[in-house]
Structure formats: structure tokens, C-alpha cells
PDB file of C-alpha atoms in Angstrom:
ATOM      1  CA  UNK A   1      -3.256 -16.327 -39.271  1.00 95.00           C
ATOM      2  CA  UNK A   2      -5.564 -14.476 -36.512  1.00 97.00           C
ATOM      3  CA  UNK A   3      -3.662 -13.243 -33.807  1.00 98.00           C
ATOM      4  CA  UNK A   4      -5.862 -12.976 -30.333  1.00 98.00           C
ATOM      5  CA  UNK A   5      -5.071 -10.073 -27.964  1.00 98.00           C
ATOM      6  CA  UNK A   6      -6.635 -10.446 -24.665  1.00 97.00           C
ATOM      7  CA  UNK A   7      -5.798  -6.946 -23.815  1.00 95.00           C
ATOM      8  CA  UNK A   8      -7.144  -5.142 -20.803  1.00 93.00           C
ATOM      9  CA  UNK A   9      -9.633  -6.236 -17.416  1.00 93.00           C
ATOM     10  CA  UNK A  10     -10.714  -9.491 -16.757  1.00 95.00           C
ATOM     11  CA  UNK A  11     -13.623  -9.546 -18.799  1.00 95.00           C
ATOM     12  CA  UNK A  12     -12.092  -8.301 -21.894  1.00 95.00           C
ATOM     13  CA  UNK A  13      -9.481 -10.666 -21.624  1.00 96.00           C
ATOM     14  CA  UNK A  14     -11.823 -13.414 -20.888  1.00 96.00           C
ATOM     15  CA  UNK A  15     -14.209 -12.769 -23.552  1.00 96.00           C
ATOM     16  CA  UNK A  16     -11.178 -13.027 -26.226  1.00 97.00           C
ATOM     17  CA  UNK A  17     -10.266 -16.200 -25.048  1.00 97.00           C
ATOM     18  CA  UNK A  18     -14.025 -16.979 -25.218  1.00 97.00           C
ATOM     19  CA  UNK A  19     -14.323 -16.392 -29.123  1.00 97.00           C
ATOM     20  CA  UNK A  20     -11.050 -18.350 -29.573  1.00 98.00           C
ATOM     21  CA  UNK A  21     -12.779 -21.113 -28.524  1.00 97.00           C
ATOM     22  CA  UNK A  22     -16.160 -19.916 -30.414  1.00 97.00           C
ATOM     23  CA  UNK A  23     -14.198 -20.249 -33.413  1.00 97.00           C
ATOM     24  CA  UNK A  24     -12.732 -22.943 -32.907  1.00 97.00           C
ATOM     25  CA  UNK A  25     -15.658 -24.951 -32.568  1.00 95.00           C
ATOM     26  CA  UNK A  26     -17.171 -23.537 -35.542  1.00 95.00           C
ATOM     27  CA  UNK A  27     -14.126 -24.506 -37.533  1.00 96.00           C
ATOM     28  CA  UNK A  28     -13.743 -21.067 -38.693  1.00 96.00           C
ATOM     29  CA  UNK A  29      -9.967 -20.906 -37.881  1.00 95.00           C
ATOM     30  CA  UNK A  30      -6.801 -23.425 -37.365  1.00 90.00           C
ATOM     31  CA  UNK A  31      -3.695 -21.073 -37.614  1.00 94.00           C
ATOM     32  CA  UNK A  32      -3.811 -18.425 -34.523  1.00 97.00           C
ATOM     33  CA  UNK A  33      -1.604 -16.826 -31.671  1.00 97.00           C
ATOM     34  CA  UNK A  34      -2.565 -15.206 -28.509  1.00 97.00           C
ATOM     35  CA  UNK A  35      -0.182 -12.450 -27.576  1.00 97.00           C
ATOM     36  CA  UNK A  36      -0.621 -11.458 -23.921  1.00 93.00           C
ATOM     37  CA  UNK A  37       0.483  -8.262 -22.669  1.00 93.00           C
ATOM     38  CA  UNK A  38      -0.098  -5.864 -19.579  1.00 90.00           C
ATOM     39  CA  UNK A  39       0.839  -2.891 -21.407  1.00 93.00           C
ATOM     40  CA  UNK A  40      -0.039  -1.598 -24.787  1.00 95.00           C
ATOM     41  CA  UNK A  41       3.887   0.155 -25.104  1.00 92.00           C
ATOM     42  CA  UNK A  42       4.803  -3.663 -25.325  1.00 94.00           C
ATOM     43  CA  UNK A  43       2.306  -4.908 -27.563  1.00 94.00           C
ATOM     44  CA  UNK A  44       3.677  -3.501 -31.003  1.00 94.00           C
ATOM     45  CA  UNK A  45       6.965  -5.637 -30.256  1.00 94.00           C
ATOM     46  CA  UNK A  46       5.236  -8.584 -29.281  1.00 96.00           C
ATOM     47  CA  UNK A  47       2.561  -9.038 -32.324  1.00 96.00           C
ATOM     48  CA  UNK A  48       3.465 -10.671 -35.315  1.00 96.00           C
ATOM     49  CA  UNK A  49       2.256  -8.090 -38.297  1.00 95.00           C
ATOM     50  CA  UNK A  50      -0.829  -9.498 -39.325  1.00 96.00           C
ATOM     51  CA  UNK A  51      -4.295  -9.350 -41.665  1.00 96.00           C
ATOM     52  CA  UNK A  52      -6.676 -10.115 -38.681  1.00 98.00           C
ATOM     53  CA  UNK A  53      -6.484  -9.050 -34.689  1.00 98.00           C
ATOM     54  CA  UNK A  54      -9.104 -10.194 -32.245  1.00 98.00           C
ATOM     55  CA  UNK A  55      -8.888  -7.752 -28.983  1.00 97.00           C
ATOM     56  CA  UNK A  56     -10.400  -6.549 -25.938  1.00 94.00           C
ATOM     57  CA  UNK A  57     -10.320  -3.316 -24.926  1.00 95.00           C
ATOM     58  CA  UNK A  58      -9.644  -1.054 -27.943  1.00 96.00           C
ATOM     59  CA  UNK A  59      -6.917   0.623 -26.705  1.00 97.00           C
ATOM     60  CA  UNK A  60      -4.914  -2.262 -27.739  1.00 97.00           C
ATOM     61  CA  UNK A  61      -5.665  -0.856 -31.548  1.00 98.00           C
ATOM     62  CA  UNK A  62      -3.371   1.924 -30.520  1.00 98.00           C
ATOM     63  CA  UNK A  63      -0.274  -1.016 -30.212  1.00 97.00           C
ATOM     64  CA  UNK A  64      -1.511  -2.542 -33.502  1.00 98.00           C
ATOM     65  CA  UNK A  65      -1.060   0.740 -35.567  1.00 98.00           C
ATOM     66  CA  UNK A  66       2.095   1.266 -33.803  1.00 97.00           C
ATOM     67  CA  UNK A  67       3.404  -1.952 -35.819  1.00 97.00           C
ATOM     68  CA  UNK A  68       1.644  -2.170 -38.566  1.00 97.00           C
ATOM     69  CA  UNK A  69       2.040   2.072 -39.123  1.00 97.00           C
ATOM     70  CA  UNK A  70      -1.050   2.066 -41.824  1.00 98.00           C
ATOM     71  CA  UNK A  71      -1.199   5.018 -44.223  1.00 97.00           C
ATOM     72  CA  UNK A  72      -5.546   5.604 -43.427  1.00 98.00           C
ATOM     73  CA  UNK A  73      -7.562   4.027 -40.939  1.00 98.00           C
ATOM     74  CA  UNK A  74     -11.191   3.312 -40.787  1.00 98.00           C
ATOM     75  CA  UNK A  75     -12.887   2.871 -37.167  1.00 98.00           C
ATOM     76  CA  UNK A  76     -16.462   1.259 -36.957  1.00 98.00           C
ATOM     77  CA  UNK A  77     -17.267   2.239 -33.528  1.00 96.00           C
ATOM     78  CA  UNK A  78     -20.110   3.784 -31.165  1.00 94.00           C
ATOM     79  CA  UNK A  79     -17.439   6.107 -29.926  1.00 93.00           C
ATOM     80  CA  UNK A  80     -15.401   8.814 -31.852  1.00 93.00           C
ATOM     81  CA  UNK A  81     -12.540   7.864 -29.235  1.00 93.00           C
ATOM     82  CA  UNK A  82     -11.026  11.139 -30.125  1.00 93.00           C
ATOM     83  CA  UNK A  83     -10.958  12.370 -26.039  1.00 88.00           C
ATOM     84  CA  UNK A  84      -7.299  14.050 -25.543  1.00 83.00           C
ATOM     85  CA  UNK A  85      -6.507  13.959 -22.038  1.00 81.00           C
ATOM     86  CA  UNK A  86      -4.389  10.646 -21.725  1.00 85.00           C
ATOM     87  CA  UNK A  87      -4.229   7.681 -23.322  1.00 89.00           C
ATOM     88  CA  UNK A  88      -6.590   4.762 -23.056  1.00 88.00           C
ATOM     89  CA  UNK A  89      -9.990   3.434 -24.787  1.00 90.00           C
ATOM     90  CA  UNK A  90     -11.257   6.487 -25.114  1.00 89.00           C
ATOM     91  CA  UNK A  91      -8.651   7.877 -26.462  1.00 92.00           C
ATOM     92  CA  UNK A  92      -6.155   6.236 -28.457  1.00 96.00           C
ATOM     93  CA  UNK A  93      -7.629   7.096 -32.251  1.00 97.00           C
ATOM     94  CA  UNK A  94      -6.908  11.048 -30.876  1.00 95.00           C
ATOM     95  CA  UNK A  95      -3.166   9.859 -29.832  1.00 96.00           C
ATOM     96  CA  UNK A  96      -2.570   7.739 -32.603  1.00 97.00           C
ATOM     97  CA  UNK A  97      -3.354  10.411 -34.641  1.00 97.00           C
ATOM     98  CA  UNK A  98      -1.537  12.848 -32.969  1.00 96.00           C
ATOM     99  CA  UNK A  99       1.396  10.689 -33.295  1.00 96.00           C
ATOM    100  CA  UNK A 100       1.171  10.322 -36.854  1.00 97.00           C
ATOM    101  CA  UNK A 101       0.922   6.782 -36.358  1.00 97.00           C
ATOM    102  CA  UNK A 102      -1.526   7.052 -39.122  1.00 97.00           C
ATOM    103  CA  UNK A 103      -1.995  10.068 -41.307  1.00 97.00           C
ATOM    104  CA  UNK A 104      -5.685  10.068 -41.620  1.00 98.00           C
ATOM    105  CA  UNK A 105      -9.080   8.615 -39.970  1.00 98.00           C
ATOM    106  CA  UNK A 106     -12.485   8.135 -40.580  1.00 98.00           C
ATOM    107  CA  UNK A 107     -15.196   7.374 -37.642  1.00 97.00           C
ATOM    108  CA  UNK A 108     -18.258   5.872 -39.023  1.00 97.00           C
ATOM    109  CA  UNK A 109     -21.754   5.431 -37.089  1.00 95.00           C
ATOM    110  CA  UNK A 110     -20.628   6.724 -33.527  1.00 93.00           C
ATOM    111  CA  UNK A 111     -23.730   7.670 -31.672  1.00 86.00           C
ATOM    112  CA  UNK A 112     -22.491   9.210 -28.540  1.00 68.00           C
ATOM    113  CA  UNK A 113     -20.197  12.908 -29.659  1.00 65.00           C
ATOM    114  CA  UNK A 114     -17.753  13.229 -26.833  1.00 62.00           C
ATOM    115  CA  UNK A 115     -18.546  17.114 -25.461  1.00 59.00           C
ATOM    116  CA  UNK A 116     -14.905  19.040 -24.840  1.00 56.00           C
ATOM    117  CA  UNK A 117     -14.709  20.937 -21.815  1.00 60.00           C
ATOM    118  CA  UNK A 118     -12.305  22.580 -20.043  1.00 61.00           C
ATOM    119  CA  UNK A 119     -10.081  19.587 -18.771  1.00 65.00           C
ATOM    120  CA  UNK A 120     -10.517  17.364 -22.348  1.00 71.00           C
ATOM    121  CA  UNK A 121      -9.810  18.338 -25.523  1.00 79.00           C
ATOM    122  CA  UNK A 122     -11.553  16.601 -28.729  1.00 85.00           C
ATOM    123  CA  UNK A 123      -9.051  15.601 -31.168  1.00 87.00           C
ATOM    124  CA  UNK A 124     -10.273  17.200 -34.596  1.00 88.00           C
ATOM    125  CA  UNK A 125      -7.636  17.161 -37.219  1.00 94.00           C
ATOM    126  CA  UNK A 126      -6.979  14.598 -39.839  1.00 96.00           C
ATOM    127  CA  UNK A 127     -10.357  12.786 -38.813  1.00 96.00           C
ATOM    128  CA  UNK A 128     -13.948  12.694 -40.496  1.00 96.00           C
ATOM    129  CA  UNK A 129     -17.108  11.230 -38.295  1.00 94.00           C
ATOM    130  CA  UNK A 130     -20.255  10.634 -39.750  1.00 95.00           C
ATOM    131  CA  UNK A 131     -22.390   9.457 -36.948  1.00 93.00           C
ATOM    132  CA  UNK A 132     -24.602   6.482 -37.400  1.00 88.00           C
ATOM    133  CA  UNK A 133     -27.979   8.786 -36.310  1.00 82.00           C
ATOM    134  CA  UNK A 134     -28.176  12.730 -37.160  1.00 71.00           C
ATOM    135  CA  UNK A 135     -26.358  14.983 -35.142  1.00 71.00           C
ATOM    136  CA  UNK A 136     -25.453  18.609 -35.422  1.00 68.00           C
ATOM    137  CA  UNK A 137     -22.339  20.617 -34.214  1.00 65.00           C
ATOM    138  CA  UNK A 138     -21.691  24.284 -34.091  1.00 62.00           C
ATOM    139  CA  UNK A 139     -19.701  26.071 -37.144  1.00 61.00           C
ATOM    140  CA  UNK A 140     -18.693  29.522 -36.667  1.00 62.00           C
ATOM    141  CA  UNK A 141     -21.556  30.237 -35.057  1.00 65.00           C
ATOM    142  CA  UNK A 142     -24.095  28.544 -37.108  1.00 68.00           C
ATOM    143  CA  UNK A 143     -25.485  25.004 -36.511  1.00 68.00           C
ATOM    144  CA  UNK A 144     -24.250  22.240 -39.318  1.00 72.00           C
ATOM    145  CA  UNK A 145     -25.504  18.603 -39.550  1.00 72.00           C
ATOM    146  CA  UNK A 146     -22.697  16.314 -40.255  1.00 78.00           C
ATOM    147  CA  UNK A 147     -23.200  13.466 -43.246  1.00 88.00           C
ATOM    148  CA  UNK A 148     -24.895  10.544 -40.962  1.00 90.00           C
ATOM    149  CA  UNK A 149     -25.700   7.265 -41.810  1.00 91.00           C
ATOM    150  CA  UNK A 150     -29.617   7.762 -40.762  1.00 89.00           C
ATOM    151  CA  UNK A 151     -30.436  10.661 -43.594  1.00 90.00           C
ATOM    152  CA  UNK A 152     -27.184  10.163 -45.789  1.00 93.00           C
ATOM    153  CA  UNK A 153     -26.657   7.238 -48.723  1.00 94.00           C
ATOM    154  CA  UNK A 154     -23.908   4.960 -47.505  1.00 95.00           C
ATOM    155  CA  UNK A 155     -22.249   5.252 -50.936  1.00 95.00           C
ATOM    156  CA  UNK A 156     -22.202   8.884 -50.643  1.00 96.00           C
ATOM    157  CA  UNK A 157     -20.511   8.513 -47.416  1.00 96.00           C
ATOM    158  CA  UNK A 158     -18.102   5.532 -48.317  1.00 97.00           C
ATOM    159  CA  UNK A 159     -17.400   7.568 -51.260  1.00 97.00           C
ATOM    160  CA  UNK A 160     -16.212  10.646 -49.728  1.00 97.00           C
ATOM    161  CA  UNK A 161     -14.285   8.653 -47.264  1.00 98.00           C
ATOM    162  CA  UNK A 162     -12.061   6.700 -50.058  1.00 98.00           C
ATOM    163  CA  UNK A 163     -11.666  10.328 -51.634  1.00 98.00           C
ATOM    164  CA  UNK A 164     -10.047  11.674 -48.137  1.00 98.00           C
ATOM    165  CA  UNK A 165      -8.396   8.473 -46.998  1.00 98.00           C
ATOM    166  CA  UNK A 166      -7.098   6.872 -50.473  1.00 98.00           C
ATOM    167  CA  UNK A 167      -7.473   3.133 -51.706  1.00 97.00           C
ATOM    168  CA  UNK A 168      -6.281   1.120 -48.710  1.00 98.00           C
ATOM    169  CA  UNK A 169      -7.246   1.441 -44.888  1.00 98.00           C
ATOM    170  CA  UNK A 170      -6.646  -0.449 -41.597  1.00 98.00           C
ATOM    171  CA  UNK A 171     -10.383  -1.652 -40.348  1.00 98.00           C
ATOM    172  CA  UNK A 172     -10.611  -1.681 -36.590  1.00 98.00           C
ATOM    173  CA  UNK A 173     -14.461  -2.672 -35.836  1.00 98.00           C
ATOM    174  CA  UNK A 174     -15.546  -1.826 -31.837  1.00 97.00           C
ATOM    175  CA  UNK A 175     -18.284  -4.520 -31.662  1.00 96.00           C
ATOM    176  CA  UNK A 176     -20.184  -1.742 -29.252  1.00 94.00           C
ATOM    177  CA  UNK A 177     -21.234  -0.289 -32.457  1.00 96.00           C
ATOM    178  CA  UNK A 178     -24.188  -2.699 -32.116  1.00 96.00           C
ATOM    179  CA  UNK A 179     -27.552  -1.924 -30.193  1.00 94.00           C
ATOM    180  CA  UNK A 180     -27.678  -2.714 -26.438  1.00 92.00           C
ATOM    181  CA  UNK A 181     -29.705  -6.651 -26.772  1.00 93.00           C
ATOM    182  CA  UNK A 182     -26.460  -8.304 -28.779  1.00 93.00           C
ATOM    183  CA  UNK A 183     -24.635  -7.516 -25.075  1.00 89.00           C
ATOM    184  CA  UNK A 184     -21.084  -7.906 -26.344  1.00 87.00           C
ATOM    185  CA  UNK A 185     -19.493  -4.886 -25.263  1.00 81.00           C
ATOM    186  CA  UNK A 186     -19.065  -3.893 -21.300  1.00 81.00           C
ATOM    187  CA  UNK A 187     -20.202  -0.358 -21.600  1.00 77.00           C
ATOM    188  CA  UNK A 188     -22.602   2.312 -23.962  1.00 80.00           C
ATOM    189  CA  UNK A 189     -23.435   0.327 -26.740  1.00 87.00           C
ATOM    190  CA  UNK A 190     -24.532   1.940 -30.201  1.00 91.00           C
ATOM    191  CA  UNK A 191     -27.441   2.203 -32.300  1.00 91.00           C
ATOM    192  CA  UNK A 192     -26.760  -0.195 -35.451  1.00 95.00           C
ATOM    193  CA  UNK A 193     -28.312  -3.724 -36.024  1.00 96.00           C
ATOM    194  CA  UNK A 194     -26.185  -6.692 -37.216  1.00 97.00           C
ATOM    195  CA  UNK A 195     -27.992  -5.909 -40.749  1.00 97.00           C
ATOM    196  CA  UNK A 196     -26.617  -2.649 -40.722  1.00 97.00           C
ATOM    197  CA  UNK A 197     -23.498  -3.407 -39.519  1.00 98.00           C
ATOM    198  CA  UNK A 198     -22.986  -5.963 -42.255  1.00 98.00           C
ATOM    199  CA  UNK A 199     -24.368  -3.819 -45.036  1.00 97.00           C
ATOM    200  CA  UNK A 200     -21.742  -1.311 -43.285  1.00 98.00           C
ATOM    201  CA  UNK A 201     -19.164  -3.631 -43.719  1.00 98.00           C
ATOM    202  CA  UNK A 202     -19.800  -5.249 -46.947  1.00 98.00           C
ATOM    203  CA  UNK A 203     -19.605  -1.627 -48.227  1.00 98.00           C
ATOM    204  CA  UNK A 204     -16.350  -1.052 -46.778  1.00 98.00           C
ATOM    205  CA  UNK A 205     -14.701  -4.265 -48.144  1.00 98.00           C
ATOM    206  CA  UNK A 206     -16.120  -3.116 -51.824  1.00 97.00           C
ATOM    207  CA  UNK A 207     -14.684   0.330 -51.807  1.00 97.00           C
ATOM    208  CA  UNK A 208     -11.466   0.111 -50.143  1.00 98.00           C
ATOM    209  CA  UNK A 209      -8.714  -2.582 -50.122  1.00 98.00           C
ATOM    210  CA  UNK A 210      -8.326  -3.473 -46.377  1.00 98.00           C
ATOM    211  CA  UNK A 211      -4.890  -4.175 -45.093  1.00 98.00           C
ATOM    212  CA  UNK A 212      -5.577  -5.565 -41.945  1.00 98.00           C
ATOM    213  CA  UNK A 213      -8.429  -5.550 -39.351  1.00 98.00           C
ATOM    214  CA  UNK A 214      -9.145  -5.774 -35.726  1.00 98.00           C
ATOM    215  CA  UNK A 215     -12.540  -6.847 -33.802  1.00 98.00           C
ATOM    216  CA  UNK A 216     -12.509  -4.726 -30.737  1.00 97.00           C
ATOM    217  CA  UNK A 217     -14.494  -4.935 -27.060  1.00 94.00           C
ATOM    218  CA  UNK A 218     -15.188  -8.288 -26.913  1.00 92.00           C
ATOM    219  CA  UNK A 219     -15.960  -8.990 -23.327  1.00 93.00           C
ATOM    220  CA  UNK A 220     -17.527 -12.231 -21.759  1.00 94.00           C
ATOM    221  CA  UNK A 221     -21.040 -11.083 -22.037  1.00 94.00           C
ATOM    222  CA  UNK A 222     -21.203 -12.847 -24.739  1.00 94.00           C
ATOM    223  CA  UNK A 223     -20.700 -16.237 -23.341  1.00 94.00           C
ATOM    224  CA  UNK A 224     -24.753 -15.394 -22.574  1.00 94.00           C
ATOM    225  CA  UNK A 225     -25.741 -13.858 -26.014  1.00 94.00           C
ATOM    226  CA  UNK A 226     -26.980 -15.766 -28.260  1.00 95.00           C
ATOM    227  CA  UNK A 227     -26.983 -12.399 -30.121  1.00 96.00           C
ATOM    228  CA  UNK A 228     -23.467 -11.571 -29.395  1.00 95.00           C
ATOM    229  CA  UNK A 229     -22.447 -14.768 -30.461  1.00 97.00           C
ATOM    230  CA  UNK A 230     -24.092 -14.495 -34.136  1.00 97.00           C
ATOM    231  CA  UNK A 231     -22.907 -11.118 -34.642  1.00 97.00           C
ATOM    232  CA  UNK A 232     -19.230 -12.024 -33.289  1.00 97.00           C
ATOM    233  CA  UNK A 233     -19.065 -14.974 -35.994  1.00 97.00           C
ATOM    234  CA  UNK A 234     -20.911 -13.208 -39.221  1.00 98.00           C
ATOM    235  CA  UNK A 235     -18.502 -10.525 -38.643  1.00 98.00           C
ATOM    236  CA  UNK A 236     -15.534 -12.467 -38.393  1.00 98.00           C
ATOM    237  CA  UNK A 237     -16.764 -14.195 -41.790  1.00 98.00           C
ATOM    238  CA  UNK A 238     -17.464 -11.272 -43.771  1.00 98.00           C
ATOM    239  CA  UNK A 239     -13.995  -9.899 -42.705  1.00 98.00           C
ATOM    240  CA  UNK A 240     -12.024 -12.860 -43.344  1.00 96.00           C
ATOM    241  CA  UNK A 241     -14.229 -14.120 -46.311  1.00 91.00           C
TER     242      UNK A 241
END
């Protein structure tokens, strides 16, 4: 079954409800629910514990870990969404951690580093990033490159991921990850073609044993993109293939 989640504004909400129908069409999927809530306290009572979750905005992942309580979790995303101030999209990997909703995480191919300052704190323990393009942070002084999927063999990376995180992982996949022309997400989009992202993928589905899955930040921009719309269903595929 794929449960459908259309969490958050107007256009997140409508642009689940869009790829039901997507799907639908395509005959890609007969047994579903759509669980509706206003708040994601609510959600993890409300959704059936499931392999595949199709959602708005991501902070509705947050409610999904809450139920499902995975051991390792693996977030595809353009974001590190590691910002500790209070809990929403940007946000909810840091509380989740921080919760020990899951034990550990692994960001792969964000683009944009959140920068702390004084009024938000960067969530740092229990998490690995290895940004999709190469970025640098300061160590004790000194300036370190982190592993990055631009100068870095994915198998490397995947490889030191499984050795942190263990055999099995929650997927959550924040379709924003893509560049800006698929137009899926509302905001910042990331840096990765739908090649990459698939190779990405693929990768992941070899080397780990995936529990369950969401596809996050699906908004209705994608009603016009004929992009969005062939990088929304190949996804969905691979995942569920």
C-alpha cells in the first residue's frame, strides 16, 4: 500500500493529491490511503505503518519516524534540515534526532550548508552530510573538505554510510534535491539531475535494505512540469520496483 500525506500549505497539499491522480493514471498503484492531518503531533497516530509515504512538506517525515521509530535513516535532500531553533521543514531531521527518534542519519547531496549563528544552532551529532557539490567547513581551526558527491566515488560514500548506519535505513527523498527546470519543489532547489538522482538511488537500494520510504515536497508545480512529472514517476518506480 502507498499511503498519501497531503501535509502542510495549499500547494503541498495540492500537489500530493496531484500525483495520486498521476499515478493513478499511469496504473502504477491500486491499493492507497490519504491521511489528512493539520498537525504533524497527530500524524504518527493516524498513519497506518507502511513501506511507501507520499508527502508534502517534509516536516511530515518527522510524524512518520515517530511511528515507524527506524534504527538509521537516510535523507536525499538539497537541505541538511539540521536548523535547531523549532520544529518545522527545516528542521525536523535535527529534532528527530535529538529525540532519538532515530539513532543515526546520513544527508546525502545537500547543496545549500545551513550557517549557525547566534539565534540557530546546527544540529551535528549522530549525522554525516556529504554534499552533492564540494564544500569545506572549519576544523579546529583548519579548513576540511567533506566527502561530496562531485570529487568523491559514490561507492566510497555509500560505503562509509552502511559502515556508520548498519544494513537497514528509512529513505526519505526531498524531491528539491533536483536542479531548478524539473520545478517540483516550492522553494531552493538542488543541484542533481534525474540521472544522478537515479544512479543515487539505485545505489542506495543495492547497499542497504530499505524499510520504508517517503517522497517529500511535492507541490503543484508540477501539474506544469513535464520534468517534474518524469522525475516524480521514475522515482516512484525505482523505489517501489
Amino acid at each position: 500500500m502507498v499511503t498519501f500525506i497531503p501535509f502542510g500549505e495549499k500547494p503541498n497539499r495540492d500537489g500530493v493529491l496531484y500525483v495520486l491522480q498521476l499515478l493513478k493514471r499511469n496504473k502504477l498503484i491500486e491499493d492507497y490511503m490519504i491521511v489528512e492531518s493539520s498537525r504533524v503531533e497527530l500524524l504518527a497516530e493516524r498513519i497506518p505503518q507502511d513501506s511507501a509515504y507520499i508527502i508534502g512538506e517534509h516536516l511530515a517525515t518527522y510524524g512518520i519516524v515517530e511511528k515507524l521509530r527506524p534504527q538509521s535513516l537516510i535523507s536525499v535532500d538539497a537541505h541538511t534540515d539540521l536548523m535547531h531553533d523549532y520544529l518545522d521543514h527545516g528542521s525536523w531531521l535535527a529534532y528527530t534526532l535529538e529525540e532519538r527518534l532515530v539513532n543515526r542519519a546520513v544527508v546525502l547531496a545537500p547543496v545549500l550548508m545551513i550557517p549557525t549563528t547566534e539565534r540557530t544552532q546546527l544540529w551535528t551529532r549522530r549525522v554525516k552530510i556529504f554534499p552533492a557539490l564540494l564544500r569545506s567547513r572549519k576544523v579546529r581551526g583548519k579548513w576540511k573538505a567533506y566527502k561530496n558527491l562531485q570529487t568523491n566515488d559514490l561507492l566510497e560514500i555509500l560505503d562509509e554510510s552502511k559502515k556508520y548506519l548498519g544494513d537497514e535505513v528509512y529513505l526519505t527523498v526531498d524531491m528539491d534535491v533536483l536542479r531548478p527546470e524539473y520545478k517540483i519543489a516550492r522553494f531552493q532547489h538542488g543541484e542533481l539531475t534525474l540521472e544522478e538522482l537515479l544512479e543515487l538511488l539505485e545505489g542506495i537500494k543495492e547497499n542497504f535494505r530499505i524499510a520504508a520510504f517517503d517522497i517529500a515536497e511535492v507541490s503543484d508545480r508540477i501539474r506544469r512540469s513535464r520534468l517534474g512529472k518524469k522525475a516524480f514517476v521514475e522515482v516512484f518506480q525505482l523505489l517501489t520496483g
